[in-house]
PDB file of C-alpha atoms in Angstrom:
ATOM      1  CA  UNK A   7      58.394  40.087  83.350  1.00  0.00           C
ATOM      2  CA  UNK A   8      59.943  37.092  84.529  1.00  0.00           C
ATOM      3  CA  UNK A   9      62.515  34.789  82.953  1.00  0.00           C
ATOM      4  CA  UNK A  10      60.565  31.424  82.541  1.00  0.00           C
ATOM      5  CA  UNK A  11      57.348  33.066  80.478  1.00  0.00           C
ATOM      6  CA  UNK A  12      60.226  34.337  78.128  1.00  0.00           C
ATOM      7  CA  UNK A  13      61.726  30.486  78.067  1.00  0.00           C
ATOM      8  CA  UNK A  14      57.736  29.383  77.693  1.00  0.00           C
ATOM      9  CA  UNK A  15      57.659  31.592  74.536  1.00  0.00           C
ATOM     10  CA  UNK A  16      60.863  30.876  73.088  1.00  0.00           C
ATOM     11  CA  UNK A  17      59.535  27.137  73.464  1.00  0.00           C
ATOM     12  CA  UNK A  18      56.238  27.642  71.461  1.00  0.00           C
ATOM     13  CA  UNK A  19      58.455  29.001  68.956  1.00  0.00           C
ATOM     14  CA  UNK A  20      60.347  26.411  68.563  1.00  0.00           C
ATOM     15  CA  UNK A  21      57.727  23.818  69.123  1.00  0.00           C
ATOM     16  CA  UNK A  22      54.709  25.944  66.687  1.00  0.00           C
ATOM     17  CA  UNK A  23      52.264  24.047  69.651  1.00  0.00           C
ATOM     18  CA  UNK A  24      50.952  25.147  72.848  1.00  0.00           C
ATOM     19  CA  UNK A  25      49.723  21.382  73.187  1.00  0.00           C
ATOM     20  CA  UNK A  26      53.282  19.941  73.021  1.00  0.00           C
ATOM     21  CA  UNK A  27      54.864  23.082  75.069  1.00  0.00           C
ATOM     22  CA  UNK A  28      52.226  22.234  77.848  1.00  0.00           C
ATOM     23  CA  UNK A  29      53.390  18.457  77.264  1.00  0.00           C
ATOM     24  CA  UNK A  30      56.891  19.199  77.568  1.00  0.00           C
ATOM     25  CA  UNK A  31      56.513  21.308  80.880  1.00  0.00           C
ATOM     26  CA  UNK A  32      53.922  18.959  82.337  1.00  0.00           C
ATOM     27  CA  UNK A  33      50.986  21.576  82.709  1.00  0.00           C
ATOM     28  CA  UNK A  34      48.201  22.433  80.992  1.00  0.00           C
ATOM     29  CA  UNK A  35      47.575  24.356  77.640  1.00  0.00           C
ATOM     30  CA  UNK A  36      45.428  27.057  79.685  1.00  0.00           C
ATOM     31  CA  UNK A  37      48.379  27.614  82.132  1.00  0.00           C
ATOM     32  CA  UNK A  38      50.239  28.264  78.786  1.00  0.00           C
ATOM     33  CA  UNK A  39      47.662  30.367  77.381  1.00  0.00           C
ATOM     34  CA  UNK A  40      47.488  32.227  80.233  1.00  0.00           C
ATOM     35  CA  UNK A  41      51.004  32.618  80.537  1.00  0.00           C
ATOM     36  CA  UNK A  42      51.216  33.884  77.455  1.00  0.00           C
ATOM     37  CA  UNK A  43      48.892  36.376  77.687  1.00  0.00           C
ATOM     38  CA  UNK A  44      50.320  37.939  80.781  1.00  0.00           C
ATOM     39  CA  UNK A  45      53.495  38.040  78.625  1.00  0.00           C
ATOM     40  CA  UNK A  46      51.615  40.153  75.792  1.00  0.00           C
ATOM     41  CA  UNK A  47      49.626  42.101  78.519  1.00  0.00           C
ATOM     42  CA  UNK A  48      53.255  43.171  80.112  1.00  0.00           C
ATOM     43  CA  UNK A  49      54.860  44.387  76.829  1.00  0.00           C
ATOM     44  CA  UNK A  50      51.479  45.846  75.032  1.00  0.00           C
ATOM     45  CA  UNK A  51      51.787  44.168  71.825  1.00  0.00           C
ATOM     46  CA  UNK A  52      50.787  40.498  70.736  1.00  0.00           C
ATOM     47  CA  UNK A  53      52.820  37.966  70.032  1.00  0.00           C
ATOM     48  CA  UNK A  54      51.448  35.292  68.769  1.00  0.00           C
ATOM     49  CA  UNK A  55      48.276  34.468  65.781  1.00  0.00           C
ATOM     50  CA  UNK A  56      46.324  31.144  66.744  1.00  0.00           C
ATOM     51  CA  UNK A  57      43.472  29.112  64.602  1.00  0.00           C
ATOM     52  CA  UNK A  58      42.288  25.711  64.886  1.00  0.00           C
ATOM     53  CA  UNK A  59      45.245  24.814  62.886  1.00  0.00           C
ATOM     54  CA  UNK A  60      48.062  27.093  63.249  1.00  0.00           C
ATOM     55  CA  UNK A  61      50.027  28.783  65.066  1.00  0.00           C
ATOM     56  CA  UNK A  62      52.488  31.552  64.111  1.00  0.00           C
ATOM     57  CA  UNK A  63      54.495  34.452  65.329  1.00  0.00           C
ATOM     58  CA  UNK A  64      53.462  38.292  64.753  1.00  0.00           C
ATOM     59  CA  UNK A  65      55.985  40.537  63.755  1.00  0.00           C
ATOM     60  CA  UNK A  66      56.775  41.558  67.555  1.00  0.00           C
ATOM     61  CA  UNK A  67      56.996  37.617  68.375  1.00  0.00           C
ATOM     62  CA  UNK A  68      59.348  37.601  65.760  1.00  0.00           C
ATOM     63  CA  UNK A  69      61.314  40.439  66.930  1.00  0.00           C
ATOM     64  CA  UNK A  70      61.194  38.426  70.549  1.00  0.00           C
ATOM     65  CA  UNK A  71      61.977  34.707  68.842  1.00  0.00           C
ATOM     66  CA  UNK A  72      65.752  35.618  69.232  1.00  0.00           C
ATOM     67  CA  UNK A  73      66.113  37.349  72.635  1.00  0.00           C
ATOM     68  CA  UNK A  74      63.996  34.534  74.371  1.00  0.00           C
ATOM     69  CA  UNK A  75      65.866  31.753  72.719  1.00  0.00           C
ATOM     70  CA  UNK A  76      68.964  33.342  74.424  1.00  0.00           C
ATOM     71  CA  UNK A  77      67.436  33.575  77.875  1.00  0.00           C
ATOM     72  CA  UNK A  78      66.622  29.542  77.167  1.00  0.00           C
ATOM     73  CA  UNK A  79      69.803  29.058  76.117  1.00  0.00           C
ATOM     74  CA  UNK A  80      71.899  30.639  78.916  1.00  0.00           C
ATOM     75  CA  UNK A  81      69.092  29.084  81.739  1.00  0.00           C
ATOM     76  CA  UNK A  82      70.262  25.719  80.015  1.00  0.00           C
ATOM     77  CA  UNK A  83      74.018  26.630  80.184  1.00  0.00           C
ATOM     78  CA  UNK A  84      74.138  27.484  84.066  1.00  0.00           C
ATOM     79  CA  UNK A  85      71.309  23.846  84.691  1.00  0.00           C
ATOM     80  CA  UNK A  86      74.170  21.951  83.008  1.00  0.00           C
ATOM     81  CA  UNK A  87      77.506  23.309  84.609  1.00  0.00           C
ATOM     82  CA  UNK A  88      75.528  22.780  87.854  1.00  0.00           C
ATOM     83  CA  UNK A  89      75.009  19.648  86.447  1.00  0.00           C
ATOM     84  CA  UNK A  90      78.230  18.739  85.615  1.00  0.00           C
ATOM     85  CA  UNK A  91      79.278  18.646  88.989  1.00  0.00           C
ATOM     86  CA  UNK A  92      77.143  14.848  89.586  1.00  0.00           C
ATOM     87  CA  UNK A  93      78.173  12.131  87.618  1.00  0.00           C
ATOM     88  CA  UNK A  94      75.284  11.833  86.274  1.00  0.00           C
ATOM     89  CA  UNK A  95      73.991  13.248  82.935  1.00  0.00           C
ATOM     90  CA  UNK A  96      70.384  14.215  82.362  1.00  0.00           C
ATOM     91  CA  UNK A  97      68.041  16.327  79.668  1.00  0.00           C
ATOM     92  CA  UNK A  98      67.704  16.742  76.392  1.00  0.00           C
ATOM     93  CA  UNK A  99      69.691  17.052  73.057  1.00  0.00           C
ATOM     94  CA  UNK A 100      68.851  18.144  69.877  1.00  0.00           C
ATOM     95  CA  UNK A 101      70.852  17.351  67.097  1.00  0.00           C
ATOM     96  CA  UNK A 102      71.114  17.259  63.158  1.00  0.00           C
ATOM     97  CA  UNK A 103      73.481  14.632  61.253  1.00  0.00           C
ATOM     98  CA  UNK A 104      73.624  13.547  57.646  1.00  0.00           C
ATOM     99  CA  UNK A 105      71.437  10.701  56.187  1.00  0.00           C
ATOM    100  CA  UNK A 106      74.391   8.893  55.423  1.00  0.00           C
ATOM    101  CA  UNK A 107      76.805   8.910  58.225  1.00  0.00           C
ATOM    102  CA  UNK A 108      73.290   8.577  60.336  1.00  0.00           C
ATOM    103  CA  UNK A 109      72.379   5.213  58.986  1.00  0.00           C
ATOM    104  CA  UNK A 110      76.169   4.126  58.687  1.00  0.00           C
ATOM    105  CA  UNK A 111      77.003   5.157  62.601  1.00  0.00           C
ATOM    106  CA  UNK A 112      75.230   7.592  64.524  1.00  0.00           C
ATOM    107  CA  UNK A 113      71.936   5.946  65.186  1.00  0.00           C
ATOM    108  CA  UNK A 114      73.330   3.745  67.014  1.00  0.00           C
ATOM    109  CA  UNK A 115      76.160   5.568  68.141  1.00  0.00           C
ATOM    110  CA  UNK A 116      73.981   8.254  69.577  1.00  0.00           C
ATOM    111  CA  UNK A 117      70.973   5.548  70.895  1.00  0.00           C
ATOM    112  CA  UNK A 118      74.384   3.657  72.456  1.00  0.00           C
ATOM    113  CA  UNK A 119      74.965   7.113  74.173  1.00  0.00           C
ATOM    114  CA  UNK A 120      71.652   6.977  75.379  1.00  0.00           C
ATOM    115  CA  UNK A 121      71.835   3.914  76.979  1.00  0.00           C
ATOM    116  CA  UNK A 122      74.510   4.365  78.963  1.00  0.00           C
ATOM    117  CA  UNK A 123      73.491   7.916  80.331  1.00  0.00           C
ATOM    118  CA  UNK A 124      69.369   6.693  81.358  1.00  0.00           C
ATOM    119  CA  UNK A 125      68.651  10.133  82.511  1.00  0.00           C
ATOM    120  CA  UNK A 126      69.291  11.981  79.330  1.00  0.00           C
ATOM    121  CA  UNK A 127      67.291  12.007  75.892  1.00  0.00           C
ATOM    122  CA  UNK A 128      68.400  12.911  72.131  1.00  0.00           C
ATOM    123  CA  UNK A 129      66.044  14.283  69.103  1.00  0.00           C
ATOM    124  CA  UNK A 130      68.342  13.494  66.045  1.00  0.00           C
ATOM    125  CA  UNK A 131      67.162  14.623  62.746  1.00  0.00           C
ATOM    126  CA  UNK A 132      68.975  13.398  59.356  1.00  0.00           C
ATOM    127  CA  UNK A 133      69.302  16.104  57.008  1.00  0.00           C
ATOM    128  CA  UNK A 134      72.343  17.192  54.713  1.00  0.00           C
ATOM    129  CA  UNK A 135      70.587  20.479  54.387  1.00  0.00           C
ATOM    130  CA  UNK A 136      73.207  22.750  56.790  1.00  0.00           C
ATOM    131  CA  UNK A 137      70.849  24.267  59.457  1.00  0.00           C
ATOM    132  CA  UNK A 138      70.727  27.194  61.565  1.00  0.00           C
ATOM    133  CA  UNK A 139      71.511  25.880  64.732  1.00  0.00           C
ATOM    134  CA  UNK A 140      70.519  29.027  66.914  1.00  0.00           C
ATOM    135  CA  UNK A 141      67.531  29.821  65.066  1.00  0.00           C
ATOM    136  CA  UNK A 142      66.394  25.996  64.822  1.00  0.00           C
ATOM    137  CA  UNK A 143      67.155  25.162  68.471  1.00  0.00           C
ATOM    138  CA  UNK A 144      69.862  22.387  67.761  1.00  0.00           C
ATOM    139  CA  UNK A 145      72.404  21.562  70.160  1.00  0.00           C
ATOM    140  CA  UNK A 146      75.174  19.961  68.379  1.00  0.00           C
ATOM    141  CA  UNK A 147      75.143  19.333  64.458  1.00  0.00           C
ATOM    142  CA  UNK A 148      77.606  16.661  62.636  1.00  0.00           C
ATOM    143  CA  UNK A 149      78.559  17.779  59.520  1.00  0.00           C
ATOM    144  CA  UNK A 150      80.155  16.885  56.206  1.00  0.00           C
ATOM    145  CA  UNK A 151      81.872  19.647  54.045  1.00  0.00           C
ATOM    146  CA  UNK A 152      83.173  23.077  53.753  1.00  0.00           C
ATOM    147  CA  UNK A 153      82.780  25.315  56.949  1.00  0.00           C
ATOM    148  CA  UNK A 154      82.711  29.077  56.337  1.00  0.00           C
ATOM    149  CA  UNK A 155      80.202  30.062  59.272  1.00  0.00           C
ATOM    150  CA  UNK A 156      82.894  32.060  61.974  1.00  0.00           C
ATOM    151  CA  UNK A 157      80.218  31.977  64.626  1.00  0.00           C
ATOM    152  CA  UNK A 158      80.442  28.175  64.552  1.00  0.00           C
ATOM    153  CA  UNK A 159      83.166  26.269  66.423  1.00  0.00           C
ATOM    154  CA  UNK A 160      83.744  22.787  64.557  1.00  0.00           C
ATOM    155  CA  UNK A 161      85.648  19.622  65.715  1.00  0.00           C
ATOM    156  CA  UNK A 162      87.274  18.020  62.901  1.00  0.00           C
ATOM    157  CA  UNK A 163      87.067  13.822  63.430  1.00  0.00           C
ATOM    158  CA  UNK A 164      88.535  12.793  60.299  1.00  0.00           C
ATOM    159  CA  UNK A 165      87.894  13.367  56.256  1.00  0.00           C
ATOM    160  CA  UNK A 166      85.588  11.785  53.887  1.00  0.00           C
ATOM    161  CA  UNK A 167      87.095  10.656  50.804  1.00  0.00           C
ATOM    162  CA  UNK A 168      84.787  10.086  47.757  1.00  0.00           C
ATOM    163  CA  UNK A 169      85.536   7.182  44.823  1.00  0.00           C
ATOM    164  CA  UNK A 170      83.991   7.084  41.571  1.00  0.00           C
ATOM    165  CA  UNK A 171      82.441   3.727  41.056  1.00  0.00           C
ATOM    166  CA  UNK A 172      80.129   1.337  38.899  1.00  0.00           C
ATOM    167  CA  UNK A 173      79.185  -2.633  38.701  1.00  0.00           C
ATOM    168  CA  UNK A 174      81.484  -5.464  36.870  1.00  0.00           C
ATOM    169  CA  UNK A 175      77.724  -5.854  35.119  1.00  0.00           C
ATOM    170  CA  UNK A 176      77.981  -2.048  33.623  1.00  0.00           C
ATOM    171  CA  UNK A 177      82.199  -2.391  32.876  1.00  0.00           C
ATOM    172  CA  UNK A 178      81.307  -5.677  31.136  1.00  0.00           C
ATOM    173  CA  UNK A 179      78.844  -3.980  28.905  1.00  0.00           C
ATOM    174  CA  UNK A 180      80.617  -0.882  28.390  1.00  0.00           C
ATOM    175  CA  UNK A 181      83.673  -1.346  29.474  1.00  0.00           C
ATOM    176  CA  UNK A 182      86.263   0.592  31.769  1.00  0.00           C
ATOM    177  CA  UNK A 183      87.328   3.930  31.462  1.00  0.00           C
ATOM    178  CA  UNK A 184      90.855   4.216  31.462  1.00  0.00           C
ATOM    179  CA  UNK A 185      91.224   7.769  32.702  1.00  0.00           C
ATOM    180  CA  UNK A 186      89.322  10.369  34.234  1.00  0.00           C
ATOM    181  CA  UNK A 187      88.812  11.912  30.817  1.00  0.00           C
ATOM    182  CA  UNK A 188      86.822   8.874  29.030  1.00  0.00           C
ATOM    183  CA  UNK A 189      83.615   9.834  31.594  1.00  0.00           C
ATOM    184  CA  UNK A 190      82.500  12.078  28.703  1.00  0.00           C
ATOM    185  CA  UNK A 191      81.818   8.438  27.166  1.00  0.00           C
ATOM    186  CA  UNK A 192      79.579   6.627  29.538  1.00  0.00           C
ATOM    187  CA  UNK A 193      76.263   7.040  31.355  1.00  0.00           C
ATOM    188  CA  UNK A 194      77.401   8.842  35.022  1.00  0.00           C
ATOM    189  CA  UNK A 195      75.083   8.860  37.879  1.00  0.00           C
ATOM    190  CA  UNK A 196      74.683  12.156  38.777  1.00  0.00           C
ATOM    191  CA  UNK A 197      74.743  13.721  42.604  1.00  0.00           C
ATOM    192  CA  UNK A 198      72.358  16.963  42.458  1.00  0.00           C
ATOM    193  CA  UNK A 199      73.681  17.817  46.105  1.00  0.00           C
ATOM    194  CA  UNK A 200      77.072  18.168  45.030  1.00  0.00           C
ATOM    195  CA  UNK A 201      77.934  21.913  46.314  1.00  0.00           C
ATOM    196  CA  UNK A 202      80.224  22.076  42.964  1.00  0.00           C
ATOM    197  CA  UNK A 203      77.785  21.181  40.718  1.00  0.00           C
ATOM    198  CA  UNK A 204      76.026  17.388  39.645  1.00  0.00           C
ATOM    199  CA  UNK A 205      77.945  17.642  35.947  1.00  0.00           C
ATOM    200  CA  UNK A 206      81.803  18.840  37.639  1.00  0.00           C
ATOM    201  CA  UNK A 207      83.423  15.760  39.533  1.00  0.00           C
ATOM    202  CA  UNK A 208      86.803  16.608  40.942  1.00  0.00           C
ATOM    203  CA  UNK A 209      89.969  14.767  40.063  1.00  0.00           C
ATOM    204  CA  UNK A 210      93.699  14.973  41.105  1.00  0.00           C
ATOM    205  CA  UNK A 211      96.761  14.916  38.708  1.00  0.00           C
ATOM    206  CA  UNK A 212     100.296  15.414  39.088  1.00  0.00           C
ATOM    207  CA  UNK A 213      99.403  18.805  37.837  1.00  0.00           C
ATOM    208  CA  UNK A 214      97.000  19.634  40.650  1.00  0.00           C
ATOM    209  CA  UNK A 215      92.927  19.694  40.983  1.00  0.00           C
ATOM    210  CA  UNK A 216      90.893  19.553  38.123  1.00  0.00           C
ATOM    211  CA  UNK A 217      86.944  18.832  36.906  1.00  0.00           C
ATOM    212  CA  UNK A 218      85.552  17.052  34.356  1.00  0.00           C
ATOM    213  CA  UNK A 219      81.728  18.043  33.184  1.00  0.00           C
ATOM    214  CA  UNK A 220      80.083  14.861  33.146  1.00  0.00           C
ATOM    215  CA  UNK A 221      76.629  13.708  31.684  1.00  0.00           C
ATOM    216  CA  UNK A 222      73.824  11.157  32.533  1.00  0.00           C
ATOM    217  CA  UNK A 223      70.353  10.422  32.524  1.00  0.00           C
ATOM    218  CA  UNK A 224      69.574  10.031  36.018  1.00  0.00           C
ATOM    219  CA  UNK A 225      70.119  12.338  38.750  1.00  0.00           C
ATOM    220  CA  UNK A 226      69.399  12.253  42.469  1.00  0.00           C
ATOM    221  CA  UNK A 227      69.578  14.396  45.945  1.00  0.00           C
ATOM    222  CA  UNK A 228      69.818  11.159  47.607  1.00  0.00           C
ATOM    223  CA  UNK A 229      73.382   9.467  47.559  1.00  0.00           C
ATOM    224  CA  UNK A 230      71.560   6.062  48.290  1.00  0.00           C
ATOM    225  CA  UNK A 231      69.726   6.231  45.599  1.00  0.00           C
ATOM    226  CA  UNK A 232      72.841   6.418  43.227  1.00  0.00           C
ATOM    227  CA  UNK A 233      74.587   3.454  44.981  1.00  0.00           C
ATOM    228  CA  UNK A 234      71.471   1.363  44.202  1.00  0.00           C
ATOM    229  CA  UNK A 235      71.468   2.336  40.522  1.00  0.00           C
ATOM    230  CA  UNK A 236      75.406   1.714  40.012  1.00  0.00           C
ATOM    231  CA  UNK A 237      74.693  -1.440  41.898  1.00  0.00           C
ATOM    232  CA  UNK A 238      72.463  -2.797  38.937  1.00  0.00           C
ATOM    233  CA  UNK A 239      74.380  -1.641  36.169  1.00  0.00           C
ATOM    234  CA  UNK A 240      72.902   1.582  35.429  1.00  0.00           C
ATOM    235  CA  UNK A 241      76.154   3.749  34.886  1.00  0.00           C
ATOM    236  CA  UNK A 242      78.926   5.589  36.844  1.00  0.00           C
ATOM    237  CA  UNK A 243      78.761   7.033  40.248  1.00  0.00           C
ATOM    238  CA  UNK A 244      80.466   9.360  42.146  1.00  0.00           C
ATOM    239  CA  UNK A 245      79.942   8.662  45.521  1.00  0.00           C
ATOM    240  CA  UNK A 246      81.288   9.233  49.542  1.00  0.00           C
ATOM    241  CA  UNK A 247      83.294   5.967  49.859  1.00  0.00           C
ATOM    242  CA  UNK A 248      81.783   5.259  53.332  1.00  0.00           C
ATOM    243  CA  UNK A 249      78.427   4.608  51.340  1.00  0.00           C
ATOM    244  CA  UNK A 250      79.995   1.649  49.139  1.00  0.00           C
ATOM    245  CA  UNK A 251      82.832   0.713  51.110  1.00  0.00           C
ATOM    246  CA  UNK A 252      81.496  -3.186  52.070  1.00  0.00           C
ATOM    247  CA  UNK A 253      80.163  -2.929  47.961  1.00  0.00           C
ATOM    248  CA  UNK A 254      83.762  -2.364  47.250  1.00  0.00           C
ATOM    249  CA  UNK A 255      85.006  -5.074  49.423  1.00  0.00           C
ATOM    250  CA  UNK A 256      82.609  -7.869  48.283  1.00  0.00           C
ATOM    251  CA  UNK A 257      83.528  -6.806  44.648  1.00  0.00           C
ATOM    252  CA  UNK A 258      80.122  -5.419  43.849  1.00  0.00           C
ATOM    253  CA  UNK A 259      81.163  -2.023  43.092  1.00  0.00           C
ATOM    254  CA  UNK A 260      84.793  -1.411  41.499  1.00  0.00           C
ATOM    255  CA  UNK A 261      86.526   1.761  42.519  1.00  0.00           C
ATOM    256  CA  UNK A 262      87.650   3.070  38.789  1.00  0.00           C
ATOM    257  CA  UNK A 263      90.283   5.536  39.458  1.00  0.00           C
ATOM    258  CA  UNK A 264      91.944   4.833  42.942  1.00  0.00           C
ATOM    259  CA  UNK A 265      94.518   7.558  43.124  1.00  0.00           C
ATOM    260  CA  UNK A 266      92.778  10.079  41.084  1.00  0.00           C
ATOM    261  CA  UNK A 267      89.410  11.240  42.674  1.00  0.00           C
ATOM    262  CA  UNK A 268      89.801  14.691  44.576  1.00  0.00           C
ATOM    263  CA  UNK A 269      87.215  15.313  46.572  1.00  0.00           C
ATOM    264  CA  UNK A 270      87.988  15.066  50.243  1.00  0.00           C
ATOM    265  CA  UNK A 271      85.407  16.659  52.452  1.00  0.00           C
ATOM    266  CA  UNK A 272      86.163  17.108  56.926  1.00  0.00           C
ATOM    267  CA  UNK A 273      83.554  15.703  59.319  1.00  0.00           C
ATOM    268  CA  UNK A 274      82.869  18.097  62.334  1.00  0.00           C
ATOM    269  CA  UNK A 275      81.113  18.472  65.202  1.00  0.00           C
ATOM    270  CA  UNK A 276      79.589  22.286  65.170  1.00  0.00           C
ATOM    271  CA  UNK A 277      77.915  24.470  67.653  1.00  0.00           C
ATOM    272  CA  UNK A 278      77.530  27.797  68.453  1.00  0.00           C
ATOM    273  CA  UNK A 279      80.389  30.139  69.112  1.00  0.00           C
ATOM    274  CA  UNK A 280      78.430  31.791  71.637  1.00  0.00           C
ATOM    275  CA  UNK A 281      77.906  29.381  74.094  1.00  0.00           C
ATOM    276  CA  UNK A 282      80.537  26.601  75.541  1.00  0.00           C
ATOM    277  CA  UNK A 283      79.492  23.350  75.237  1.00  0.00           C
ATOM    278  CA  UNK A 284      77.444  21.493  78.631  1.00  0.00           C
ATOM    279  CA  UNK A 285      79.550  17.890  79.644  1.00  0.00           C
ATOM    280  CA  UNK A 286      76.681  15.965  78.258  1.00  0.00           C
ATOM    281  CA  UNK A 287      77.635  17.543  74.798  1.00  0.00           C
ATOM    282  CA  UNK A 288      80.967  17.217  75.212  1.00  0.00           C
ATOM    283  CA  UNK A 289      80.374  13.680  76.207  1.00  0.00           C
ATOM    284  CA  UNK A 290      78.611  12.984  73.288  1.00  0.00           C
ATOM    285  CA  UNK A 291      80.763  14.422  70.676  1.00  0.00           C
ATOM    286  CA  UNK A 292      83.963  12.342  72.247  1.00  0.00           C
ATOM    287  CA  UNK A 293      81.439   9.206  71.831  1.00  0.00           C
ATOM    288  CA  UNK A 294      80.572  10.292  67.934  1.00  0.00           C
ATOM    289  CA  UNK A 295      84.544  10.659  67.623  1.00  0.00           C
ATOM    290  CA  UNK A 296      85.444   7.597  68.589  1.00  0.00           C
ATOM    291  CA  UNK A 297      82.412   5.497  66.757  1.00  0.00           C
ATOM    292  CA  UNK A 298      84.223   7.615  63.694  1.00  0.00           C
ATOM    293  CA  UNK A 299      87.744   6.526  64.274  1.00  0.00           C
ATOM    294  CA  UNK A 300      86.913   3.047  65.320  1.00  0.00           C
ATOM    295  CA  UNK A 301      85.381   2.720  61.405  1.00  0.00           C
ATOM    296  CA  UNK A 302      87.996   5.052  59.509  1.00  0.00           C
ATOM    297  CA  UNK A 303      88.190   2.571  57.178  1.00  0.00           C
ATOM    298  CA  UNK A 304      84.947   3.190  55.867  1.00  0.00           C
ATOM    299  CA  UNK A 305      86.136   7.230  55.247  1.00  0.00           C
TER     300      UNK A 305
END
């Protein structure tokens, strides 16, 4: 059995296409079928299911995913600390960042990366959802929140403070609430990706932490979608502050309670404990850091 039908397979499992596997390696899909099938001749069992339209693992391919995603992985590891010896840095990256630090910074952080390093190309998805990085193939993931995966080694850059916020339209109408506590009293945006709950927004008192349970009539997974709707007057929202921070400084937003809001959330890089990092992700994480610093502000 050799080495690069296993990295061919861990491929199609990643990719769910012969088509774009045979793209990718610059061959043709009958040299990957054929491949394939020497594979499943060598260990008796099949691997895969085909139709017209799909494409999907058998319960041995499954039982293979994992070991032949390794062998890809540690081919990968020894190509780039070869690599790393000549200045210059080539392949591929895959990567997952959240929708809103992604359209804030790290599209064009990351394309800026690209630019400067010709040889090397990046596949950056925007999701909050956290992924699996091993199983899912990525690379390097940016995230925002709570880390409780050991396995995972995260870079902290900075924190993300949130503010609670509305229009001078909506506090004209209704007017301001004075303390955390008058919420209870107005119409409040709600967040339905808030890991604590949409309803329990976190303050700070001289006390300690607290929540107050909330109520509105619209809620949203998208943060974006909650800035618009406090930008026309709509209600309350409770928001990252690096997603209204030029709203807050043209006056379009107001930032209700300052000194009060306690949620305060670290922005990492993360990859897997298992495997050190090549130079071109190093690289690239030093690059995201210092897009991040150079706008702290915004955080």
């Amino acid at each position: 059995m050799r080495a690069d039908d296993l990295i061919l397979f861990a491929q199609i499992a990643e990719m769910g296409s012969f088509s774009k596997v045979a793209e990718a390696n610059n061959i043709t899909n009958s040299v990957v079928s054929k491949r394939i099938a020497k594979l499943e001749k060598e260990l008796g069992t099949q691997l895969l299911y085909r139709t017209t339209r799909k494409l999907t693992l058998t319960e041995a391919g499954q039982a293979l995913k994992q070991g032949a995603m390794n062998v890809k992985a540690s081919t990968q590891e020894a190509i780039d600390t070869i690599s790393g010896y000549s200045e210059q840095i080539s392949g591929h990256i895959k990567m997952s960042v959240p929708t809103i630090s992604g359209d804030l910074l790290l599209a064009d952080a990351v394309a800026e990366f690209c630019t400067l390093h010709p040889g090397l190309s990046v596949d950056m998805s925007l999701d909050n959802r956290f992924v699996n990085l091993v199983e899912e193939g990525f690379d390097l993931v940016i995230r925002t929140g709570y880390l409780e995966d050991s396995s995972l080694i995260a870079r902290h850059f900075l924190d993300s403070h949130w503010v609670v916020c509305t229009s001078p339209n909506y506090i004209r109408r209704k007017g301001r609430p004075k303390a955390p506590e008058d919420l209870s009293f107005h119409n409040c945006l709600l967040y339905s990706y808030h890991t604590s709950g949409a309803r329990e927004w976190e303050f700070t008192s001289s006390q300690g932490s607290y929540t107050i349970t909330v109520d509105g009539a619209f809620s949203s997974d998208n943060a974006g979608a909650l800035r618009k709707a406090a930008l026309t007057g709509r209600g309350i929202a409770y928001v990252p502050k690096c997603l209204v921070f030029e709203d807050l400084c043209k006056g379009t937003l107001v930032d209700l309670f300052p000194e009060r809001v306690g949620k305060v959330l670290g922005v990492y890089a993360v990859y897997p404990y298992s495997r050190q990092p090549s130079r071109k992700i190093k690289l690239l994480i030093e690059h995201i850091r210092q897009r991040y610093l150079s706008m702290s502000d915004y955080f």
